[in-house]
Every structure is written in structure tokens, then in C-alpha cells.
CSV table of C-alpha atoms and ligand atoms in Angstrom, one decimal:
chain,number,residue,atom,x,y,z
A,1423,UNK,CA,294.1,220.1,153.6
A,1424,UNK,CA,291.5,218.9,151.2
A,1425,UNK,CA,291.1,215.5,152.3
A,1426,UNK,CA,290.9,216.4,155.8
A,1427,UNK,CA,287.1,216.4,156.1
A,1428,UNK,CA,287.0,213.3,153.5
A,1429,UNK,CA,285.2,211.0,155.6
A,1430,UNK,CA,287.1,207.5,156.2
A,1431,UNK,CA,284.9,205.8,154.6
A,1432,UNK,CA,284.8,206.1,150.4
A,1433,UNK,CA,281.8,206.9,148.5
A,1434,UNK,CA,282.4,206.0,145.0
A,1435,UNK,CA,280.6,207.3,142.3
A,1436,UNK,CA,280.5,207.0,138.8
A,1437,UNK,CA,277.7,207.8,136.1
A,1438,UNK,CA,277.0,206.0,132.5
A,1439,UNK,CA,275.4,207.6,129.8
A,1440,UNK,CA,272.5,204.9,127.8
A,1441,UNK,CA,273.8,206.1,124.3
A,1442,UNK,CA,274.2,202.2,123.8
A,1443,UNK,CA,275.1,199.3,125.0
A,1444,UNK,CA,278.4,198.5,126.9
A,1445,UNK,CA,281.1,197.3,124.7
A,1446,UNK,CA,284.6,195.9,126.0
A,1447,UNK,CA,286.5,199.2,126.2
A,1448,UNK,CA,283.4,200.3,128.9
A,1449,UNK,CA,284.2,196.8,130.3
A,1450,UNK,CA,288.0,196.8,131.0
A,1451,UNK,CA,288.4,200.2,131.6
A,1452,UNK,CA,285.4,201.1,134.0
A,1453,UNK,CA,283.3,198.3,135.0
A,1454,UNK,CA,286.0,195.7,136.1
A,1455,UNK,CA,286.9,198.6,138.6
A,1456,UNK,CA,283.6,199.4,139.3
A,1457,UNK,CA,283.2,195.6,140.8
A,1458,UNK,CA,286.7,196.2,142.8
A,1459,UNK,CA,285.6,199.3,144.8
A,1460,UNK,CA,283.0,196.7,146.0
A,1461,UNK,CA,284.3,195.9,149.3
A,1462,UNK,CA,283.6,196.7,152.9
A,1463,UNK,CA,283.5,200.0,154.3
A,1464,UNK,CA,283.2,201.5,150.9
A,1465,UNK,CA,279.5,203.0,149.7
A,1466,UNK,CA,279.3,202.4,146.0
A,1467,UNK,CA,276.5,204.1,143.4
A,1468,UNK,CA,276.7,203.7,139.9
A,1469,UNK,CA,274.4,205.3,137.9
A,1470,UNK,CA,272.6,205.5,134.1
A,1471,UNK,CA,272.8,209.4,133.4
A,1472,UNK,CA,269.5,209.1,131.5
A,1473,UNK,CA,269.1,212.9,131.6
A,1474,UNK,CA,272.3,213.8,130.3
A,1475,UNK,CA,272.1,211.1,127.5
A,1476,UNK,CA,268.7,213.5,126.7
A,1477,UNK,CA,271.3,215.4,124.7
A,1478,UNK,CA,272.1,214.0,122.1
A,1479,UNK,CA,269.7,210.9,122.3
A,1480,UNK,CA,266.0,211.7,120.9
A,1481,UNK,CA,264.3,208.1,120.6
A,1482,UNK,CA,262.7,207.9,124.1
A,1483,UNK,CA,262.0,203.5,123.0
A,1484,UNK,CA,266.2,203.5,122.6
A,1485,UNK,CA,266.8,205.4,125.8
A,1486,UNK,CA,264.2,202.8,127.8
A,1487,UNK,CA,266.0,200.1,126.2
A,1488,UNK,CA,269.6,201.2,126.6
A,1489,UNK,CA,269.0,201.8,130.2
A,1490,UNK,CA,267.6,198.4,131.0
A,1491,UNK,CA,270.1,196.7,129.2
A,1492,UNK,CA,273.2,198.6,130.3
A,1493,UNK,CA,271.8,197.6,133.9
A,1494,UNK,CA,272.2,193.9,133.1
A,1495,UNK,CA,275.8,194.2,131.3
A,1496,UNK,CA,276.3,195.7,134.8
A,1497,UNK,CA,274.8,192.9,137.1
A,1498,UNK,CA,276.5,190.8,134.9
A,1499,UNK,CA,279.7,192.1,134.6
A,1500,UNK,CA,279.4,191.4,138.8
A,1501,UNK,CA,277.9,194.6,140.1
A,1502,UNK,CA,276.1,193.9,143.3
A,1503,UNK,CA,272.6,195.2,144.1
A,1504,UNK,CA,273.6,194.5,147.8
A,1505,UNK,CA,276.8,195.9,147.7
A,1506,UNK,CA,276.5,198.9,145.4
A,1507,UNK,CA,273.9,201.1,145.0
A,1508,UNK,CA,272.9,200.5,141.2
A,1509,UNK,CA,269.9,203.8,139.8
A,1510,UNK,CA,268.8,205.6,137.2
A,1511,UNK,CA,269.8,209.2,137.4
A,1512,UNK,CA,266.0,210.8,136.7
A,1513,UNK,CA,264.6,208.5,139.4
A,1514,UNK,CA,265.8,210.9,142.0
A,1515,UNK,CA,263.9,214.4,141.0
A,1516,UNK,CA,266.0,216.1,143.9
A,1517,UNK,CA,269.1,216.0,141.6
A,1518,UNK,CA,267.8,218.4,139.0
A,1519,UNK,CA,267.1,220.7,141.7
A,1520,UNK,CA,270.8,220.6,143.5
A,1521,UNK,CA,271.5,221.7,139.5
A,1522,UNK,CA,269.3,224.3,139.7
A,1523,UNK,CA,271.0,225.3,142.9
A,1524,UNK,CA,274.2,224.7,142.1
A,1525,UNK,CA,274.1,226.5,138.5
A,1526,UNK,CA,273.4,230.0,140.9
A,1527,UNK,CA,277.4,229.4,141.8
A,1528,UNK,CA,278.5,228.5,138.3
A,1529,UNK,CA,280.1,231.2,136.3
A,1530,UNK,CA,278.9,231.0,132.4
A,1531,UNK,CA,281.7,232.0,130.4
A,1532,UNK,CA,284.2,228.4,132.1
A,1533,UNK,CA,281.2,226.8,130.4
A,1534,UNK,CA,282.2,227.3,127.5
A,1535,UNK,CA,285.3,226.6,127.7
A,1536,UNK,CA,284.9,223.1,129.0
A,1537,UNK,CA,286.7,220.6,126.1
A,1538,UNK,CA,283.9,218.4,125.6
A,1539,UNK,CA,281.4,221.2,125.4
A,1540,UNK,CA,283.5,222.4,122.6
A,1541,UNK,CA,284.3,219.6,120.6
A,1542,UNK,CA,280.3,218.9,120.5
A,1543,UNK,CA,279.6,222.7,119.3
A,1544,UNK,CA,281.9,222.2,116.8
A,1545,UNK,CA,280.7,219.1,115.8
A,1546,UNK,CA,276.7,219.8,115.9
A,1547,UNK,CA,276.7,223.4,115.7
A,1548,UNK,CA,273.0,223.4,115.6
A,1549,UNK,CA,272.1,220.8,118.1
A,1550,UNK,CA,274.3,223.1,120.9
A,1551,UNK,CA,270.7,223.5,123.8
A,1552,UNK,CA,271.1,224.9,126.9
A,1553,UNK,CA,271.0,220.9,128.5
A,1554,UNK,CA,274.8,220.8,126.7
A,1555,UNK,CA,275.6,223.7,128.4
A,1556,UNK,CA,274.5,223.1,131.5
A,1557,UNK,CA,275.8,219.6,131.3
A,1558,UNK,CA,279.0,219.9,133.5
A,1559,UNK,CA,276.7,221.1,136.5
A,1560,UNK,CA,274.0,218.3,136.2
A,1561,UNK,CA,276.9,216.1,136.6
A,1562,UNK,CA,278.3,218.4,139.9
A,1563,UNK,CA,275.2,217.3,140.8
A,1564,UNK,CA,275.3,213.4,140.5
A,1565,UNK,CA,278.4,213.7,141.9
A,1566,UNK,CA,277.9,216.2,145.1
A,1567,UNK,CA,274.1,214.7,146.1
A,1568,UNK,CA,275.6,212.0,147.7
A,1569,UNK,CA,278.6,213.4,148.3
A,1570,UNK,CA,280.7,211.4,146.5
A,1571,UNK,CA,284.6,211.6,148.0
A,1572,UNK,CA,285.8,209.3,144.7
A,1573,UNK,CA,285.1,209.5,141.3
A,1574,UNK,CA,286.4,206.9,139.0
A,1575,UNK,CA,286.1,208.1,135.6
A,1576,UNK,CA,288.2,208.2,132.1
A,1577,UNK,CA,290.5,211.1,130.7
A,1578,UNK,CA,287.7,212.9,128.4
A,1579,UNK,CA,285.7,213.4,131.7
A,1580,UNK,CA,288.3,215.4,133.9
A,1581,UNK,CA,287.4,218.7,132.9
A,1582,UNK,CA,284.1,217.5,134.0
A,1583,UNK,CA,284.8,216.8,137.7
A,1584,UNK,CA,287.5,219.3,137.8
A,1585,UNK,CA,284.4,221.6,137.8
A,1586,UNK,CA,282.4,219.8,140.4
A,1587,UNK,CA,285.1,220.3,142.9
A,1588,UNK,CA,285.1,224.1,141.9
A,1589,UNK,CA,281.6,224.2,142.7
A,1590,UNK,CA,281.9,222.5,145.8
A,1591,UNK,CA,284.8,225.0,147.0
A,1592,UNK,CA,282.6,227.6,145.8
A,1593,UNK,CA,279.7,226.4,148.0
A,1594,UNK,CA,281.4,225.3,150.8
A,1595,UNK,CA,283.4,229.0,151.1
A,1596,UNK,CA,279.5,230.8,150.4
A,1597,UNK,CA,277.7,228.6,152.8
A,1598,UNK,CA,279.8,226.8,155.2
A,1599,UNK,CA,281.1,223.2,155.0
A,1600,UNK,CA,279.1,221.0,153.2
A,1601,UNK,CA,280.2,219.1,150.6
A,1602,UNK,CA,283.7,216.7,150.9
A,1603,UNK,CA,286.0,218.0,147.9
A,1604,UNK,CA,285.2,214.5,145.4
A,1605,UNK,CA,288.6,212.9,144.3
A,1606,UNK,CA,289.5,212.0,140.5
A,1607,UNK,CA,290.9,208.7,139.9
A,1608,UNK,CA,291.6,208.6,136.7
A,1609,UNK,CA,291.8,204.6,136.9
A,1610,UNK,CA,289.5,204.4,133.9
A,1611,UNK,CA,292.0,203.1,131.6
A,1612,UNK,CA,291.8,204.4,127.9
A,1613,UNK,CA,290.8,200.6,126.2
A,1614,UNK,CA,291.9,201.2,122.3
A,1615,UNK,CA,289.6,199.6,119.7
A,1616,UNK,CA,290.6,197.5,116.5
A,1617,UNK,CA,291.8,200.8,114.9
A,1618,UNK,CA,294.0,201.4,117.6
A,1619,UNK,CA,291.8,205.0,118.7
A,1620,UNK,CA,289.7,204.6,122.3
A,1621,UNK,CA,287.2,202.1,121.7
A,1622,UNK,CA,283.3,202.9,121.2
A,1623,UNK,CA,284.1,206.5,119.0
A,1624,UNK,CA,280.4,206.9,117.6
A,1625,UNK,CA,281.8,207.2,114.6
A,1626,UNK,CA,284.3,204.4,113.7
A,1627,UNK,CA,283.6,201.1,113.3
A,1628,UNK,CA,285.9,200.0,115.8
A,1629,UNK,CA,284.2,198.1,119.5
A,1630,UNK,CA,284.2,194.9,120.6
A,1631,UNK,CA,280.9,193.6,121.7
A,1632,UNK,CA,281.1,192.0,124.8
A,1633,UNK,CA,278.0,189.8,123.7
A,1634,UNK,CA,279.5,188.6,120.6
A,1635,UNK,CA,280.5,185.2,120.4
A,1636,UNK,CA,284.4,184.6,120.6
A,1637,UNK,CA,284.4,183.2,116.7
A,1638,UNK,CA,283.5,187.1,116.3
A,1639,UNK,CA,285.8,188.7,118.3
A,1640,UNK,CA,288.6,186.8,116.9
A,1641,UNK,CA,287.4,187.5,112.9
A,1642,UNK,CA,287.4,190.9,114.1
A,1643,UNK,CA,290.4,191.0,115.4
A,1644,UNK,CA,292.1,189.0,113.0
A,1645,UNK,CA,291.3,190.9,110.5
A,1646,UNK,CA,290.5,194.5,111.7
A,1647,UNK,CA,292.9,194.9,114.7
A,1648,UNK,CA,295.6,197.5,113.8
A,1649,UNK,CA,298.9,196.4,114.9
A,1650,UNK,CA,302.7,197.5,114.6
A,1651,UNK,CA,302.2,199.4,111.1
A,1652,UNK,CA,306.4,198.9,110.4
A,1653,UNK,CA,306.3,195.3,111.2
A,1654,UNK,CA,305.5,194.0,107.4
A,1655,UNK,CA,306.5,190.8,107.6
A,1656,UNK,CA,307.0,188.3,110.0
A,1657,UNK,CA,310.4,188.3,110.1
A,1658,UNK,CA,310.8,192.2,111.0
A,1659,UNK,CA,311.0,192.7,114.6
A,1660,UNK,CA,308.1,194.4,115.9
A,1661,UNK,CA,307.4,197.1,118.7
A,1662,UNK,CA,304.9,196.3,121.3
A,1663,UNK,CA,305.1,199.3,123.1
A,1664,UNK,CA,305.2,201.8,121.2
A,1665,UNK,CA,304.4,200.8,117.5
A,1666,UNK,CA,301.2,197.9,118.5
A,1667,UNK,CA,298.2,200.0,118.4
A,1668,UNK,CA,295.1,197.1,119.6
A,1669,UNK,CA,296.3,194.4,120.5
A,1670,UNK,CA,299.5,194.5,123.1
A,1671,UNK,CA,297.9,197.3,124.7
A,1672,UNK,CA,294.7,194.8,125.1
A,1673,UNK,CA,297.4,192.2,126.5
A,1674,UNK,CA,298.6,194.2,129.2
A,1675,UNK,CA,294.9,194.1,130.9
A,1676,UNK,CA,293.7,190.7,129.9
A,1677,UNK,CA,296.9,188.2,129.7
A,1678,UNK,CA,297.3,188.2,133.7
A,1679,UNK,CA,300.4,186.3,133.9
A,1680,UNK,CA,303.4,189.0,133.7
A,1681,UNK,CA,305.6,186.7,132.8
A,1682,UNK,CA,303.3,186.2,129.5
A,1683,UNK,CA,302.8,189.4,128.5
A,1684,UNK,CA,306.5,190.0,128.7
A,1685,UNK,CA,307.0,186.8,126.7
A,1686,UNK,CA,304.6,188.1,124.0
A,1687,UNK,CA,306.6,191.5,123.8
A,1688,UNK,CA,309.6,189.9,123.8
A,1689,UNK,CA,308.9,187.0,121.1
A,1690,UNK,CA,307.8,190.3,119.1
A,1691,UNK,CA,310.8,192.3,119.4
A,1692,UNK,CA,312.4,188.9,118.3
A,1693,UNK,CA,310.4,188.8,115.3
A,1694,UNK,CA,309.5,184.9,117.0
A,1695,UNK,CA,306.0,185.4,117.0
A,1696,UNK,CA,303.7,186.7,114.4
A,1697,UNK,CA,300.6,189.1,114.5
A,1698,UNK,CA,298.1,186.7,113.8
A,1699,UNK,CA,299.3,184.0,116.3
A,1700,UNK,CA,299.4,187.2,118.8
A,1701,UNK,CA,296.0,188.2,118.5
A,1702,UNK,CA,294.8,184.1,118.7
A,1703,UNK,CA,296.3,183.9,122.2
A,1704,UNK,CA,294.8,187.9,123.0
A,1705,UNK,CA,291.5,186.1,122.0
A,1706,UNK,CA,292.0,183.2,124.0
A,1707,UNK,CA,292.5,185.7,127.4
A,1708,UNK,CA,290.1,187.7,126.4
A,1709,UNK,CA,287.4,184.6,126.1
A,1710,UNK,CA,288.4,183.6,129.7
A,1711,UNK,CA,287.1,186.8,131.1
A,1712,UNK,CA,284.3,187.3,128.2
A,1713,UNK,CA,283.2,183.6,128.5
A,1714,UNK,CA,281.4,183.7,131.9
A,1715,UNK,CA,280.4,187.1,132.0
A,1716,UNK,CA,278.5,186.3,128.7
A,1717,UNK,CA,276.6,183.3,130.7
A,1718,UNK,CA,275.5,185.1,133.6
A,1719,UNK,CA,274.3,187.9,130.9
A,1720,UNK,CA,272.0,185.6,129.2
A,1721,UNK,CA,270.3,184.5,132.1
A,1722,UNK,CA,269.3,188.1,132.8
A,1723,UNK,CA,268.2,188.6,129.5
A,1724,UNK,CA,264.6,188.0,130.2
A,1725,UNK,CA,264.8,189.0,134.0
A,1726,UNK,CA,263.5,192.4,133.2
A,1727,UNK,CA,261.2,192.7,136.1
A,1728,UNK,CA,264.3,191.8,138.4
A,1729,UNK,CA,266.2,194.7,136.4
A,1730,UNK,CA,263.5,196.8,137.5
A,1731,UNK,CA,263.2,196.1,140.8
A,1732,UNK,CA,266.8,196.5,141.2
A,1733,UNK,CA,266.1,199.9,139.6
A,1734,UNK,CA,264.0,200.9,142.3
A,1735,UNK,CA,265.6,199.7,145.1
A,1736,UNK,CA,268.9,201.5,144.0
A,1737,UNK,CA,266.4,204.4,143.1
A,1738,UNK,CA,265.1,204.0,146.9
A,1739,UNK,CA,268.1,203.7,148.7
A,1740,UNK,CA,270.2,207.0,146.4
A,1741,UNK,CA,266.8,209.1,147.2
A,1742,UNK,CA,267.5,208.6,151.0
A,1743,UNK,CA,271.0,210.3,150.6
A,1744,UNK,CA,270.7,211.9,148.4
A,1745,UNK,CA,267.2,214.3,149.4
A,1746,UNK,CA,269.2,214.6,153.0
A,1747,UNK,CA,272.0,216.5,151.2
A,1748,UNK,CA,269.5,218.7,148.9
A,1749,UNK,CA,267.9,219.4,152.1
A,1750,UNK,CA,270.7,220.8,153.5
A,1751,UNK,CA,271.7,222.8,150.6
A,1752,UNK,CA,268.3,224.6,150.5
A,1753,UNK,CA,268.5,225.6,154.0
A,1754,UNK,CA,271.7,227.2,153.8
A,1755,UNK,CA,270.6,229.1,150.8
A,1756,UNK,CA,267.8,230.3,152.2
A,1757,UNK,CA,265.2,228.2,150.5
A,1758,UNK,CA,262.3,226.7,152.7
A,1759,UNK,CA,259.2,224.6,151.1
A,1760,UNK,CA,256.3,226.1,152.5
B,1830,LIG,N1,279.5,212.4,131.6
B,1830,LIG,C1,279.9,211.1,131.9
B,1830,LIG,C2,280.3,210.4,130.6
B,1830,LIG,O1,279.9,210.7,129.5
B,1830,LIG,C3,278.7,210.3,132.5
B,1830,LIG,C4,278.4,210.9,133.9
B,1830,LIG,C5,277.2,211.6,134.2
B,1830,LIG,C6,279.2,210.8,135.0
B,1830,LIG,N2,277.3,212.0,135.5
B,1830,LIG,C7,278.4,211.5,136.0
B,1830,LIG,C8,280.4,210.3,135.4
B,1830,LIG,C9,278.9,211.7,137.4
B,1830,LIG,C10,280.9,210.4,136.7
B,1830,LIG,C11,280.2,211.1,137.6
B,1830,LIG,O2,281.0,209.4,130.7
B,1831,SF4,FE1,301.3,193.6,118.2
B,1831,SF4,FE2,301.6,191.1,118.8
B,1831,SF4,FE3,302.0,191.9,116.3
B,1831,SF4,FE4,303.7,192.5,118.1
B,1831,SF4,S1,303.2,190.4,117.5
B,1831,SF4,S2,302.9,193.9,116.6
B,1831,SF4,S3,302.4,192.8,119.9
B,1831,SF4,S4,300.1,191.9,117.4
């Protein structure tokens, strides 16, 4: 059985590209679980994938700067430097090489057939480099150094660690037992954004920044946030479920009292409450959960040496387990450094 040799303990892992900065759909749907895996027994790392944000990110200030900053939406968002294991990808050099390693066992032609890979080739046809190609087995690599057993991540990255347990299969049958096969948990919920498609698409104008003040998030809301298209006036009954495309999806994860996000849906279907009056109390949950996040955020604003040093600590501490493993791999393969 695969999870036989899963050790007891989990090892979460989860990467972040710096293509920006976090915006609420990043917030709900990973980083809120993020902070739960934080518990005892379980070994957390989180990581800025600064390499793979190489391809499609060219301005090296933008990349520094996302980096940093993502790392304190993160501490403030209540990651733990003691409890989780907080890095930048390119700080541990011995993950390029497991690519390297790794890519030996990777067949070309599934490459190409990963989703993402394609949607981008479609998309840029002439920014397609070998980094996007190779980009599935950098991440096998983030995820298998430390030897991840759980991978939280969102629906558009399945294909993603579907391959990284391929390539651990593949390894482990080549060279003998080595890597634990990682699990998916697909407990990244997909956050919609004010037009009702995932939140953060590059090109819509559709996020909520989770550093905006709540007077913005409610104008935007108010009078961006799709909702129940068929429910023109106030009086026609409207659909939560299946018909409200930002905003009752939004209550289900913010409005924490059941009982209140039935309400809403029911005072909906009843025609009893209207859109606008909806998205005011949305607001009003979302500002409990927005409001002190945004004040621990401000202190770290100028904390950039502490950002750093939590940087290389993180960086310290991944390099420890993660080198052992890449050790490991390059003696069953044959390699020694002379
Ligand atoms: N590709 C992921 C994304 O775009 C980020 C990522 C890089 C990642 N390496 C990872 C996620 C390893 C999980 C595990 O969202
Ligand atoms: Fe959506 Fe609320 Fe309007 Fe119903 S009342 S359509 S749940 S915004």
C-alpha cells in the first residue's frame, strides 16, 4: 500500500510563486490552511519558488521585492518561523541538482502534455524555454528534497504533483525505496474573484487586496462583485448556490456561523434580502479576519532585516534535509563528489 512507508509524522509542503503579491483568494484558499497544518508532530515548509517564477518573471528588482513581501503577508497571515520552516527555493542549490537527477527518469513527450504547460504555449508561443518545460520536475524536486508525504495545493496544480509521485515510483522501483509517495490534498479551495472566475487571473481585474482598506474592499465589491445574473430586482428570488458567482461562495468561508450563512441563502431565495445588503454583511466578515491580519502586516513592513533572517534560518534548517536526501539520491545513482 502506498501510504505504508508514509512516515507517522506529516511533512507538509507547499511552494508559492513571487509573481506578486498575495491577494485574498491566496489568503483563504492556501494560507489559512497553511497556518492549520501548524501543529505538533507535523514538519511544515513553505516555500517562494523564486526559480520557477524565473519563467515568466524578467525584472530581477520585482522578483527581490515580491519575495520579501510575500514572506511578510505570510508571517502575518500567522505563519510561524518556529513552527514551520519558511525559505526561498534558490537558497538551497541542492534542489536544482535533485532536478537534474530526477529529469534522467522523466520521459519528454508527458511533458508536454501537462495542462498548464500547454495553456502557456498557447498563450506565449514564443516565450515557451526549456525552464517551462522542465518546470513540473523542478517542482518533483521541491516536493521530493524533503520528502514531502502532503502536498496542499489548488486544482490547476494537480497535474503538477501527479507527476512528482510518478517520478518517485519511478525512482523508488530503479533504485530502491527512497522517497515516501507525497499525497495531494486538494484542500486549496478555488476563492472566486469579483467577476465570479478564480481570483488573481493575471489578466482580469478581478482580486481583492488583502492590504486594502475595508472602505475599498466594500466599493469593490459593491460595485464590481458579480452576483446571481437572473436576480434583477430585489424582489426576484435569487440562487445562492448555483446562480451567486462572488459573493455567497465568499460567505461560505468567511461568515463562520452556519446558521448565518444558511440565513443569508435562505433570506435570498426569499427574495428578503437584497444584493447590496448581502455583500455589506460579506464585507463586514471579511473585515473581521482582514482587520488584524492587516495590523500585524504593517508592523512587519519595515522589519526587513527580520524577514531576512527568517529567510536564512528557514534557508538553514530546509538545507539540512534537504542535502541529506540529495545525498542519498546521488549514491544510489552512482554519483560520488570526488
Ligand atoms: N507551481 C506552483 C504554483 O504555481 C508553485 C510551486 C512550486 C509548488 N513548487 C511547488 C507548489 C511544490 C507545491 C509544491 O502554484
Ligand atoms: Fe448573492 Fe447575496 Fe445577492 Fe443572493 S443576495 S445573489 S447570495 S449577493
Amino acid at each position: 500500500m502506498e501510504g505504508k512507508f508514509m512516515s507517522e509524522i506529516l511533512k507538509v509542503l507547499s511552494g508559492i510563486r513571487a509573481t506578486g503579491r498575495l491577494h485574498f483568494g491566496n489568503f483563504l484558499g492556501a494560507v489559512q490552511n497553511f497556518v492549520k497544518y501548524q501543529k505538533d508532530g507535523n514538519i511544515c515548509l513553505y516555500f517562494i519558488a523564486d526559480w520557477h517564477t524565473l519563467t515568466t518573471l524578467e525584472n530581477p528588482e520585482e522578483l527581490r521585492t515580491n519575495l520579501t513581501e510575500i514572506v511578510k503577508d505570510y508571517l502575518a497571515a500567522g505563519l510561524d518561523p518556529d513552527k514551520s520552516i519558511i525559505y526561498a527555493q534558490s537558497s538551497i542549490p541542492e534542489i536544482s541538482e535533485l532536478c537534474l537527477y530526477l529529469s534522467m527518469l522523466q520521459p519528454l513527450g508527458e511533458l508536454q502534455t501537462i495542462p498548464t504547460y500547454k495553456e502557456l504555449v498557447r498563450k506565449f508561443p514564443n516565450r515557451v524555454t526549456l525552464g517551462l518545460l522542465t518546470y513540473p520536475v523542478l517542482m518533483a524536486a521541491d516536493i521530493l528534497g524533503p520528502k514531502a508525504t502532503l502536498v496542499p495545493v489548488g486544482e490547476d496544480q494537480v497535474p503538477n504533483v501527479e507527476l512528482a509521485r510518478d517520478l518517485a515510483k519511478r525512482f523508488n522501483n530503479r533504485y530502491g525505496k527512497t522517497f515516501p509517495i507525497p499525497e495531494m490534498m486538494q484542500d486549496m479551495v478555488r476563492i472566486p474573484g469579483l467577476d465570479g472566475e478564480k481570483m488573481g487571473k493575471s489578466d482580469a481585474d478581478n482580486s481583492i487586496d488583502i492590504n486594502a482598506s475595508i472602505e475599498e474592499i466594500r466599493r469593490r465589491y459593491l460595485t464590481k462583485g458579480v452576483t446571481d445574473k437572473n436576480r434583477v430586482r430585489a424582489s426576484d428570488p435569487g440562487d445562492p448556490y448555483n446562480g451567486c458567482k462572488s459573493v455567497y461562495p465568499i460567505h461560505e468561508l468567511v461568515t463562520v456561523e452556519e446558521t448565518e450563512n444558511r440565513q443569508i441563502a435562505k433570506a435570498c431565495q426569499a427574495a428578503a434580502i437584497g444584493c447590496a445588503e448581502c455583500k455589506n454583511i460579506l464585507v463586514d466578515n471579511i473585515a473581521r479576519i482582514l482587520e488584524p491580519f492587516q495590523e500585524r502586516r504593517r508592523e512587519l513592513a519595515e522589519k526587513n532585516e527580520y524577514v531576512r533572517e527568517v529567510l536564512r534560518e528557514g534557508g538553514k534548517k530546509a538545507h539540512r534535509i534537504i542535502s541529506i536526501t540529495v545525498s542519498e539520491v546521488r549514491e544510489k545513482m552512482g554519483i560520488t563528489i570526488y
